[in-house]
Amino acid sequence: MRSLPVLKIGNLEINPPFILGGMGVRSTDHPLVSAVANCGMAGTIASVGLVRNVCRGQAYVDESNAGLTDEIRKSRELSNGVIGVNIMVALTNYDELVKTAVKEKVDYIISGAGLPLGLPALAKDTGTCLIPIVSSARSAEIICKRWWNRDKCLPDAMIVEGALAGGHLGFSLEEVPNWNERTLETVCAEVIKVARKYEEETGKHIPVVAAGGVFDGKDIARLLKIGVEGVQMATRFLATYECTLPANCKKLIVDATKEDMAIIKSPVGLPGRAIRNELVERVTRGEKLPISCPYHCLRTCDPTEASFCIAAALVGAHDGDDKLGLIMAGHNAYRIHEIVPVRQLIDELVTETLAELSKNTDDLTCTSGAV
Ligand SMILES: Cc1cc2nc3c(=O)[nH]c(=O)nc-3n(C[C@H](O)[C@H](O)[C@H](O)COP(=O)(O)O)c2cc1C
């Protein structure tokens, strides 16, 4: 059987060229991460909130490091595939989590929710690939320029996350509804130009990976054709047996209609996309829920201003609270109608993508050589 082009990031070979997007809190822990890695995809552990107890300060830092170490080791025990970590810039314990991931020799670190300008200083030349998430050519340019000028280092890949993604979005609340005008393809094409410019100047190839609303093989083929070398997908993997999100929360996803997809103002300081439930309704109405700030997990959150505690809401979802838990999901979650095994989902995606690609062989020869 034909296979898709391999996504090469540094020395890593990812085939099929799909990365599991990190989903905190605990939706991308070792069962899902190892399952996708065993199918050739890259499996990303979300590093946020991997604590066993409610704790702050040094105890939070220590427990988070221990929790991340544990998830990395358990994933490695279950898979020899490509395994990395997602670490959000907005986290108070960002530096410590990066150091822990490097110490555990993860294959890559993906970093967004802010510009990861300090990442090379913490992790360059360690053997771990460094992959920023960007939402525009401007942010890609800022990162490349700063990393190159200050650290003589460039990203090993860049993930372009568009406005249809789940979780936090790198856009203002006003920009999100305009995603029809600025499609993921448009932004990817602009970021590819930035990557090519730095490749010409330095000789380093920076693969561009697309994320946000990538749903099926048609989407993947369309993106590969414009020169994207891989996709990052998250929401579809929430609806797999291997994902540890509780069944009642998965049911909200499977039952969701388009009208159930909501955008809220998150305490992270960015818009967030989630499934409509009691929490989303109350926050959208302008209600302020009681906050005790159990972890002090975000640099960007002011608990006196925030309308709810994002950590408590995400932990709540993972504990099965489908009313006051925050069930984050991408815009296309409403198109999911069943829970499936990881291997079945990946096989379907590969088959659909190959079918789409073979329909337009002529077009493929005109692309930037990604296919
Ligand atoms: C439940 C959920 C949690 C997420 N958590 C994180 C996170 O902790 N860090 C991060 O950078 N992105 C996070 N994301 C974004 C994903 O990694 C991914 O890039 C995005 O959702 C891709 O779009 P898709 O869900 O439409 O495939 C999350 C997404 C979801 C759905």
PDB file of N, CA and C in Angstrom, residues 192-265:
ATOM      1  N   ILE A 192       4.983  29.367   5.694  1.00  0.00           N
ATOM      2  CA  ILE A 192       5.936  28.615   4.861  1.00  0.00           C
ATOM      3  C   ILE A 192       6.935  29.586   4.217  1.00  0.00           C
ATOM      4  N   LYS A 193       6.444  30.750   3.809  1.00  0.00           N
ATOM      5  CA  LYS A 193       7.355  31.745   3.206  1.00  0.00           C
ATOM      6  C   LYS A 193       8.428  32.162   4.214  1.00  0.00           C
ATOM      7  N   VAL A 194       8.027  32.372   5.449  1.00  0.00           N
ATOM      8  CA  VAL A 194       9.000  32.744   6.493  1.00  0.00           C
ATOM      9  C   VAL A 194      10.015  31.607   6.658  1.00  0.00           C
ATOM     10  N   ALA A 195       9.502  30.371   6.721  1.00  0.00           N
ATOM     11  CA  ALA A 195      10.394  29.210   6.899  1.00  0.00           C
ATOM     12  C   ALA A 195      11.382  29.109   5.731  1.00  0.00           C
ATOM     13  N   ARG A 196      10.887  29.339   4.502  1.00  0.00           N
ATOM     14  CA  ARG A 196      11.762  29.253   3.320  1.00  0.00           C
ATOM     15  C   ARG A 196      12.837  30.340   3.366  1.00  0.00           C
ATOM     16  N   LYS A 197      12.437  31.521   3.822  1.00  0.00           N
ATOM     17  CA  LYS A 197      13.397  32.637   3.888  1.00  0.00           C
ATOM     18  C   LYS A 197      14.567  32.255   4.817  1.00  0.00           C
ATOM     19  N   TYR A 198      14.231  31.699   5.988  1.00  0.00           N
ATOM     20  CA  TYR A 198      15.306  31.322   6.915  1.00  0.00           C
ATOM     21  C   TYR A 198      16.094  30.131   6.393  1.00  0.00           C
ATOM     22  N   GLU A 199      15.421  29.266   5.642  1.00  0.00           N
ATOM     23  CA  GLU A 199      16.142  28.128   5.046  1.00  0.00           C
ATOM     24  C   GLU A 199      17.182  28.645   4.052  1.00  0.00           C
ATOM     25  N   GLU A 200      16.775  29.635   3.236  1.00  0.00           N
ATOM     26  CA  GLU A 200      17.727  30.209   2.262  1.00  0.00           C
ATOM     27  C   GLU A 200      18.910  30.854   2.972  1.00  0.00           C
ATOM     28  N   GLU A 201      18.611  31.558   4.093  1.00  0.00           N
ATOM     29  CA  GLU A 201      19.680  32.280   4.794  1.00  0.00           C
ATOM     30  C   GLU A 201      20.611  31.363   5.573  1.00  0.00           C
ATOM     31  N   THR A 202      20.057  30.270   6.126  1.00  0.00           N
ATOM     32  CA  THR A 202      20.841  29.478   7.079  1.00  0.00           C
ATOM     33  C   THR A 202      21.068  28.044   6.628  1.00  0.00           C
ATOM     34  N   GLY A 203      20.292  27.598   5.639  1.00  0.00           N
ATOM     35  CA  GLY A 203      20.424  26.203   5.193  1.00  0.00           C
ATOM     36  C   GLY A 203      19.595  25.237   6.019  1.00  0.00           C
ATOM     37  N   LYS A 204      18.918  25.738   7.046  1.00  0.00           N
ATOM     38  CA  LYS A 204      18.125  24.812   7.877  1.00  0.00           C
ATOM     39  C   LYS A 204      16.675  24.753   7.387  1.00  0.00           C
ATOM     40  N   HIS A 205      16.222  23.536   7.127  1.00  0.00           N
ATOM     41  CA  HIS A 205      14.839  23.356   6.693  1.00  0.00           C
ATOM     42  C   HIS A 205      13.923  23.346   7.921  1.00  0.00           C
ATOM     43  N   ILE A 206      12.869  24.151   7.860  1.00  0.00           N
ATOM     44  CA  ILE A 206      11.908  24.189   8.975  1.00  0.00           C
ATOM     45  C   ILE A 206      10.555  23.694   8.459  1.00  0.00           C
ATOM     46  N   PRO A 207      10.205  22.428   8.727  1.00  0.00           N
ATOM     47  CA  PRO A 207       8.905  21.946   8.258  1.00  0.00           C
ATOM     48  C   PRO A 207       7.767  22.697   8.950  1.00  0.00           C
ATOM     49  N   VAL A 208       6.707  22.953   8.192  1.00  0.00           N
ATOM     50  CA  VAL A 208       5.537  23.629   8.763  1.00  0.00           C
ATOM     51  C   VAL A 208       4.404  22.603   8.895  1.00  0.00           C
ATOM     52  N   VAL A 209       3.805  22.599  10.063  1.00  0.00           N
ATOM     53  CA  VAL A 209       2.746  21.644  10.406  1.00  0.00           C
ATOM     54  C   VAL A 209       1.472  22.447  10.665  1.00  0.00           C
ATOM     55  N   ALA A 210       0.345  21.966  10.156  1.00  0.00           N
ATOM     56  CA  ALA A 210      -0.919  22.721  10.301  1.00  0.00           C
ATOM     57  C   ALA A 210      -1.799  22.121  11.389  1.00  0.00           C
ATOM     58  N   ALA A 211      -2.458  22.985  12.149  1.00  0.00           N
ATOM     59  CA  ALA A 211      -3.349  22.508  13.224  1.00  0.00           C
ATOM     60  C   ALA A 211      -4.569  23.409  13.322  1.00  0.00           C
ATOM     61  N   GLY A 212      -5.651  22.814  13.839  1.00  0.00           N
ATOM     62  CA  GLY A 212      -6.846  23.610  14.093  1.00  0.00           C
ATOM     63  C   GLY A 212      -7.941  23.305  13.104  1.00  0.00           C
ATOM     64  N   GLY A 213      -8.832  22.407  13.489  1.00  0.00           N
ATOM     65  CA  GLY A 213      -9.962  22.077  12.625  1.00  0.00           C
ATOM     66  C   GLY A 213      -9.635  21.052  11.559  1.00  0.00           C
ATOM     67  N   VAL A 214      -8.450  20.464  11.606  1.00  0.00           N
ATOM     68  CA  VAL A 214      -8.117  19.403  10.636  1.00  0.00           C
ATOM     69  C   VAL A 214      -8.960  18.187  11.034  1.00  0.00           C
ATOM     70  N   PHE A 215      -9.859  17.781  10.162  1.00  0.00           N
ATOM     71  CA  PHE A 215     -10.833  16.767  10.570  1.00  0.00           C
ATOM     72  C   PHE A 215     -10.682  15.442   9.844  1.00  0.00           C
ATOM     73  N   ASP A 216     -10.469  15.523   8.519  1.00  0.00           N
ATOM     74  CA  ASP A 216     -10.434  14.268   7.756  1.00  0.00           C
ATOM     75  C   ASP A 216      -9.344  14.299   6.676  1.00  0.00           C
ATOM     76  N   GLY A 217      -9.316  13.222   5.882  1.00  0.00           N
ATOM     77  CA  GLY A 217      -8.289  13.105   4.851  1.00  0.00           C
ATOM     78  C   GLY A 217      -8.354  14.213   3.814  1.00  0.00           C
ATOM     79  N   LYS A 218      -9.560  14.751   3.587  1.00  0.00           N
ATOM     80  CA  LYS A 218      -9.686  15.853   2.616  1.00  0.00           C
ATOM     81  C   LYS A 218      -8.906  17.054   3.130  1.00  0.00           C
ATOM     82  N   ASP A 219      -9.090  17.356   4.416  1.00  0.00           N
ATOM     83  CA  ASP A 219      -8.369  18.492   5.015  1.00  0.00           C
ATOM     84  C   ASP A 219      -6.862  18.255   4.933  1.00  0.00           C
ATOM     85  N   ILE A 220      -6.449  17.038   5.277  1.00  0.00           N
ATOM     86  CA  ILE A 220      -5.008  16.750   5.326  1.00  0.00           C
ATOM     87  C   ILE A 220      -4.406  16.875   3.928  1.00  0.00           C
ATOM     88  N   ALA A 221      -5.085  16.297   2.930  1.00  0.00           N
ATOM     89  CA  ALA A 221      -4.572  16.350   1.547  1.00  0.00           C
ATOM     90  C   ALA A 221      -4.475  17.798   1.074  1.00  0.00           C
ATOM     91  N   ARG A 222      -5.516  18.582   1.395  1.00  0.00           N
ATOM     92  CA  ARG A 222      -5.518  19.992   0.968  1.00  0.00           C
ATOM     93  C   ARG A 222      -4.302  20.721   1.529  1.00  0.00           C
ATOM     94  N   LEU A 223      -3.992  20.433   2.780  1.00  0.00           N
ATOM     95  CA  LEU A 223      -2.869  21.121   3.428  1.00  0.00           C
ATOM     96  C   LEU A 223      -1.531  20.620   2.888  1.00  0.00           C
ATOM     97  N   LEU A 224      -1.418  19.308   2.671  1.00  0.00           N
ATOM     98  CA  LEU A 224      -0.162  18.767   2.122  1.00  0.00           C
ATOM     99  C   LEU A 224       0.120  19.394   0.760  1.00  0.00           C
ATOM    100  N   LYS A 225      -0.947  19.628   0.014  1.00  0.00           N
ATOM    101  CA  LYS A 225      -0.757  20.162  -1.342  1.00  0.00           C
ATOM    102  C   LYS A 225      -0.177  21.570  -1.354  1.00  0.00           C
ATOM    103  N   ILE A 226      -0.398  22.327  -0.279  1.00  0.00           N
ATOM    104  CA  ILE A 226       0.154  23.693  -0.303  1.00  0.00           C
ATOM    105  C   ILE A 226       1.555  23.746   0.333  1.00  0.00           C
ATOM    106  N   GLY A 227       2.101  22.592   0.684  1.00  0.00           N
ATOM    107  CA  GLY A 227       3.478  22.590   1.168  1.00  0.00           C
ATOM    108  C   GLY A 227       3.634  22.359   2.661  1.00  0.00           C
ATOM    109  N   VAL A 228       2.487  22.187   3.349  1.00  0.00           N
ATOM    110  CA  VAL A 228       2.547  21.795   4.758  1.00  0.00           C
ATOM    111  C   VAL A 228       3.085  20.360   4.808  1.00  0.00           C
ATOM    112  N   GLU A 229       3.904  20.026   5.801  1.00  0.00           N
ATOM    113  CA  GLU A 229       4.524  18.690   5.800  1.00  0.00           C
ATOM    114  C   GLU A 229       3.902  17.714   6.802  1.00  0.00           C
ATOM    115  N   GLY A 230       2.988  18.228   7.597  1.00  0.00           N
ATOM    116  CA  GLY A 230       2.298  17.359   8.541  1.00  0.00           C
ATOM    117  C   GLY A 230       1.141  18.111   9.154  1.00  0.00           C
ATOM    118  N   VAL A 231       0.314  17.390   9.920  1.00  0.00           N
ATOM    119  CA  VAL A 231      -0.779  18.066  10.628  1.00  0.00           C
ATOM    120  C   VAL A 231      -0.721  17.698  12.105  1.00  0.00           C
ATOM    121  N   GLN A 232      -1.180  18.628  12.922  1.00  0.00           N
ATOM    122  CA  GLN A 232      -1.380  18.308  14.343  1.00  0.00           C
ATOM    123  C   GLN A 232      -2.880  18.232  14.568  1.00  0.00           C
ATOM    124  N   MET A 233      -3.324  17.137  15.172  1.00  0.00           N
ATOM    125  CA  MET A 233      -4.758  16.949  15.411  1.00  0.00           C
ATOM    126  C   MET A 233      -4.990  16.597  16.871  1.00  0.00           C
ATOM    127  N   ALA A 234      -6.052  17.153  17.436  1.00  0.00           N
ATOM    128  CA  ALA A 234      -6.348  16.889  18.844  1.00  0.00           C
ATOM    129  C   ALA A 234      -7.773  16.387  19.036  1.00  0.00           C
ATOM    130  N   THR A 235      -8.753  17.236  18.663  1.00  0.00           N
ATOM    131  CA  THR A 235     -10.152  16.946  18.984  1.00  0.00           C
ATOM    132  C   THR A 235     -10.594  15.541  18.571  1.00  0.00           C
ATOM    133  N   ARG A 236     -10.217  15.102  17.381  1.00  0.00           N
ATOM    134  CA  ARG A 236     -10.692  13.786  16.933  1.00  0.00           C
ATOM    135  C   ARG A 236     -10.212  12.689  17.866  1.00  0.00           C
ATOM    136  N   PHE A 237      -9.070  12.925  18.516  1.00  0.00           N
ATOM    137  CA  PHE A 237      -8.526  11.883  19.384  1.00  0.00           C
ATOM    138  C   PHE A 237      -9.155  11.890  20.782  1.00  0.00           C
ATOM    139  N   LEU A 238      -9.954  12.944  21.070  1.00  0.00           N
ATOM    140  CA  LEU A 238     -10.738  12.903  22.316  1.00  0.00           C
ATOM    141  C   LEU A 238     -11.761  11.777  22.235  1.00  0.00           C
ATOM    142  N   ALA A 239     -12.262  11.548  21.003  1.00  0.00           N
ATOM    143  CA  ALA A 239     -13.305  10.547  20.807  1.00  0.00           C
ATOM    144  C   ALA A 239     -12.706   9.186  20.448  1.00  0.00           C
ATOM    145  N   THR A 240     -11.709   8.781  21.209  1.00  0.00           N
ATOM    146  CA  THR A 240     -11.145   7.432  21.038  1.00  0.00           C
ATOM    147  C   THR A 240     -11.241   6.698  22.374  1.00  0.00           C
ATOM    148  N   TYR A 241     -11.236   5.387  22.304  1.00  0.00           N
ATOM    149  CA  TYR A 241     -11.308   4.602  23.538  1.00  0.00           C
ATOM    150  C   TYR A 241     -10.091   4.844  24.417  1.00  0.00           C
ATOM    151  N   GLU A 242      -8.941   5.087  23.772  1.00  0.00           N
ATOM    152  CA  GLU A 242      -7.698   5.217  24.535  1.00  0.00           C
ATOM    153  C   GLU A 242      -7.612   6.536  25.303  1.00  0.00           C
ATOM    154  N   CYS A 243      -8.352   7.551  24.876  1.00  0.00           N
ATOM    155  CA  CYS A 243      -8.321   8.835  25.584  1.00  0.00           C
ATOM    156  C   CYS A 243      -9.013   8.652  26.935  1.00  0.00           C
ATOM    157  N   THR A 244      -8.393   9.166  27.994  1.00  0.00           N
ATOM    158  CA  THR A 244      -8.923   8.901  29.341  1.00  0.00           C
ATOM    159  C   THR A 244      -9.971   9.926  29.801  1.00  0.00           C
ATOM    160  N   LEU A 245     -10.411  10.814  28.917  1.00  0.00           N
ATOM    161  CA  LEU A 245     -11.518  11.699  29.276  1.00  0.00           C
ATOM    162  C   LEU A 245     -12.719  10.803  29.621  1.00  0.00           C
ATOM    163  N   PRO A 246     -13.396  11.074  30.758  1.00  0.00           N
ATOM    164  CA  PRO A 246     -14.496  10.188  31.153  1.00  0.00           C
ATOM    165  C   PRO A 246     -15.621  10.090  30.111  1.00  0.00           C
ATOM    166  N   ALA A 247     -16.324   8.953  30.148  1.00  0.00           N
ATOM    167  CA  ALA A 247     -17.330   8.644  29.117  1.00  0.00           C
ATOM    168  C   ALA A 247     -18.414   9.718  29.031  1.00  0.00           C
ATOM    169  N   ASN A 248     -18.846  10.283  30.176  1.00  0.00           N
ATOM    170  CA  ASN A 248     -19.943  11.267  30.095  1.00  0.00           C
ATOM    171  C   ASN A 248     -19.480  12.539  29.382  1.00  0.00           C
ATOM    172  N   CYS A 249     -18.201  12.888  29.536  1.00  0.00           N
ATOM    173  CA  CYS A 249     -17.688  14.076  28.826  1.00  0.00           C
ATOM    174  C   CYS A 249     -17.500  13.767  27.346  1.00  0.00           C
ATOM    175  N   LYS A 250     -17.047  12.544  27.042  1.00  0.00           N
ATOM    176  CA  LYS A 250     -16.940  12.154  25.621  1.00  0.00           C
ATOM    177  C   LYS A 250     -18.325  12.188  24.984  1.00  0.00           C
ATOM    178  N   LYS A 251     -19.347  11.806  25.767  1.00  0.00           N
ATOM    179  CA  LYS A 251     -20.710  11.787  25.211  1.00  0.00           C
ATOM    180  C   LYS A 251     -21.146  13.201  24.799  1.00  0.00           C
ATOM    181  N   LEU A 252     -20.750  14.207  25.598  1.00  0.00           N
ATOM    182  CA  LEU A 252     -21.099  15.585  25.231  1.00  0.00           C
ATOM    183  C   LEU A 252     -20.529  15.928  23.856  1.00  0.00           C
ATOM    184  N   ILE A 253     -19.328  15.401  23.584  1.00  0.00           N
ATOM    185  CA  ILE A 253     -18.699  15.666  22.289  1.00  0.00           C
ATOM    186  C   ILE A 253     -19.475  14.946  21.174  1.00  0.00           C
ATOM    187  N   VAL A 254     -19.743  13.668  21.402  1.00  0.00           N
ATOM    188  CA  VAL A 254     -20.425  12.873  20.381  1.00  0.00           C
ATOM    189  C   VAL A 254     -21.819  13.447  20.092  1.00  0.00           C
ATOM    190  N   ASP A 255     -22.485  13.972  21.129  1.00  0.00           N
ATOM    191  CA  ASP A 255     -23.855  14.494  20.960  1.00  0.00           C
ATOM    192  C   ASP A 255     -23.883  15.955  20.507  1.00  0.00           C
ATOM    193  N   ALA A 256     -22.726  16.616  20.493  1.00  0.00           N
ATOM    194  CA  ALA A 256     -22.720  18.070  20.242  1.00  0.00           C
ATOM    195  C   ALA A 256     -23.242  18.421  18.850  1.00  0.00           C
ATOM    196  N   THR A 257     -23.953  19.529  18.783  1.00  0.00           N
ATOM    197  CA  THR A 257     -24.348  20.096  17.484  1.00  0.00           C
ATOM    198  C   THR A 257     -23.473  21.326  17.267  1.00  0.00           C
ATOM    199  N   LYS A 258     -23.564  21.904  16.075  1.00  0.00           N
ATOM    200  CA  LYS A 258     -22.759  23.087  15.763  1.00  0.00           C
ATOM    201  C   LYS A 258     -23.017  24.193  16.791  1.00  0.00           C
ATOM    202  N   GLU A 259     -24.264  24.299  17.231  1.00  0.00           N
ATOM    203  CA  GLU A 259     -24.645  25.367  18.176  1.00  0.00           C
ATOM    204  C   GLU A 259     -24.019  25.129  19.550  1.00  0.00           C
ATOM    205  N   ASP A 260     -23.583  23.916  19.810  1.00  0.00           N
ATOM    206  CA  ASP A 260     -22.965  23.626  21.119  1.00  0.00           C
ATOM    207  C   ASP A 260     -21.496  24.046  21.176  1.00  0.00           C
ATOM    208  N   MET A 261     -20.937  24.468  20.062  1.00  0.00           N
ATOM    209  CA  MET A 261     -19.530  24.867  20.055  1.00  0.00           C
ATOM    210  C   MET A 261     -19.458  26.333  20.494  1.00  0.00           C
ATOM    211  N   ALA A 262     -18.749  26.566  21.592  1.00  0.00           N
ATOM    212  CA  ALA A 262     -18.747  27.915  22.178  1.00  0.00           C
ATOM    213  C   ALA A 262     -17.335  28.463  22.301  1.00  0.00           C
ATOM    214  N   ILE A 263     -17.255  29.797  22.277  1.00  0.00           N
ATOM    215  CA  ILE A 263     -15.975  30.471  22.532  1.00  0.00           C
ATOM    216  C   ILE A 263     -16.139  31.235  23.841  1.00  0.00           C
ATOM    217  N   ILE A 264     -15.221  31.040  24.759  1.00  0.00           N
ATOM    218  CA  ILE A 264     -15.306  31.794  26.017  1.00  0.00           C
ATOM    219  C   ILE A 264     -14.022  32.590  26.228  1.00  0.00           C
ATOM    220  N   LYS A 265     -14.119  33.568  27.098  1.00  0.00           N
ATOM    221  CA  LYS A 265     -12.943  34.339  27.471  1.00  0.00           C
ATOM    222  C   LYS A 265     -12.282  33.561  28.609  1.00  0.00           C
TER     223      LYS A 265
END
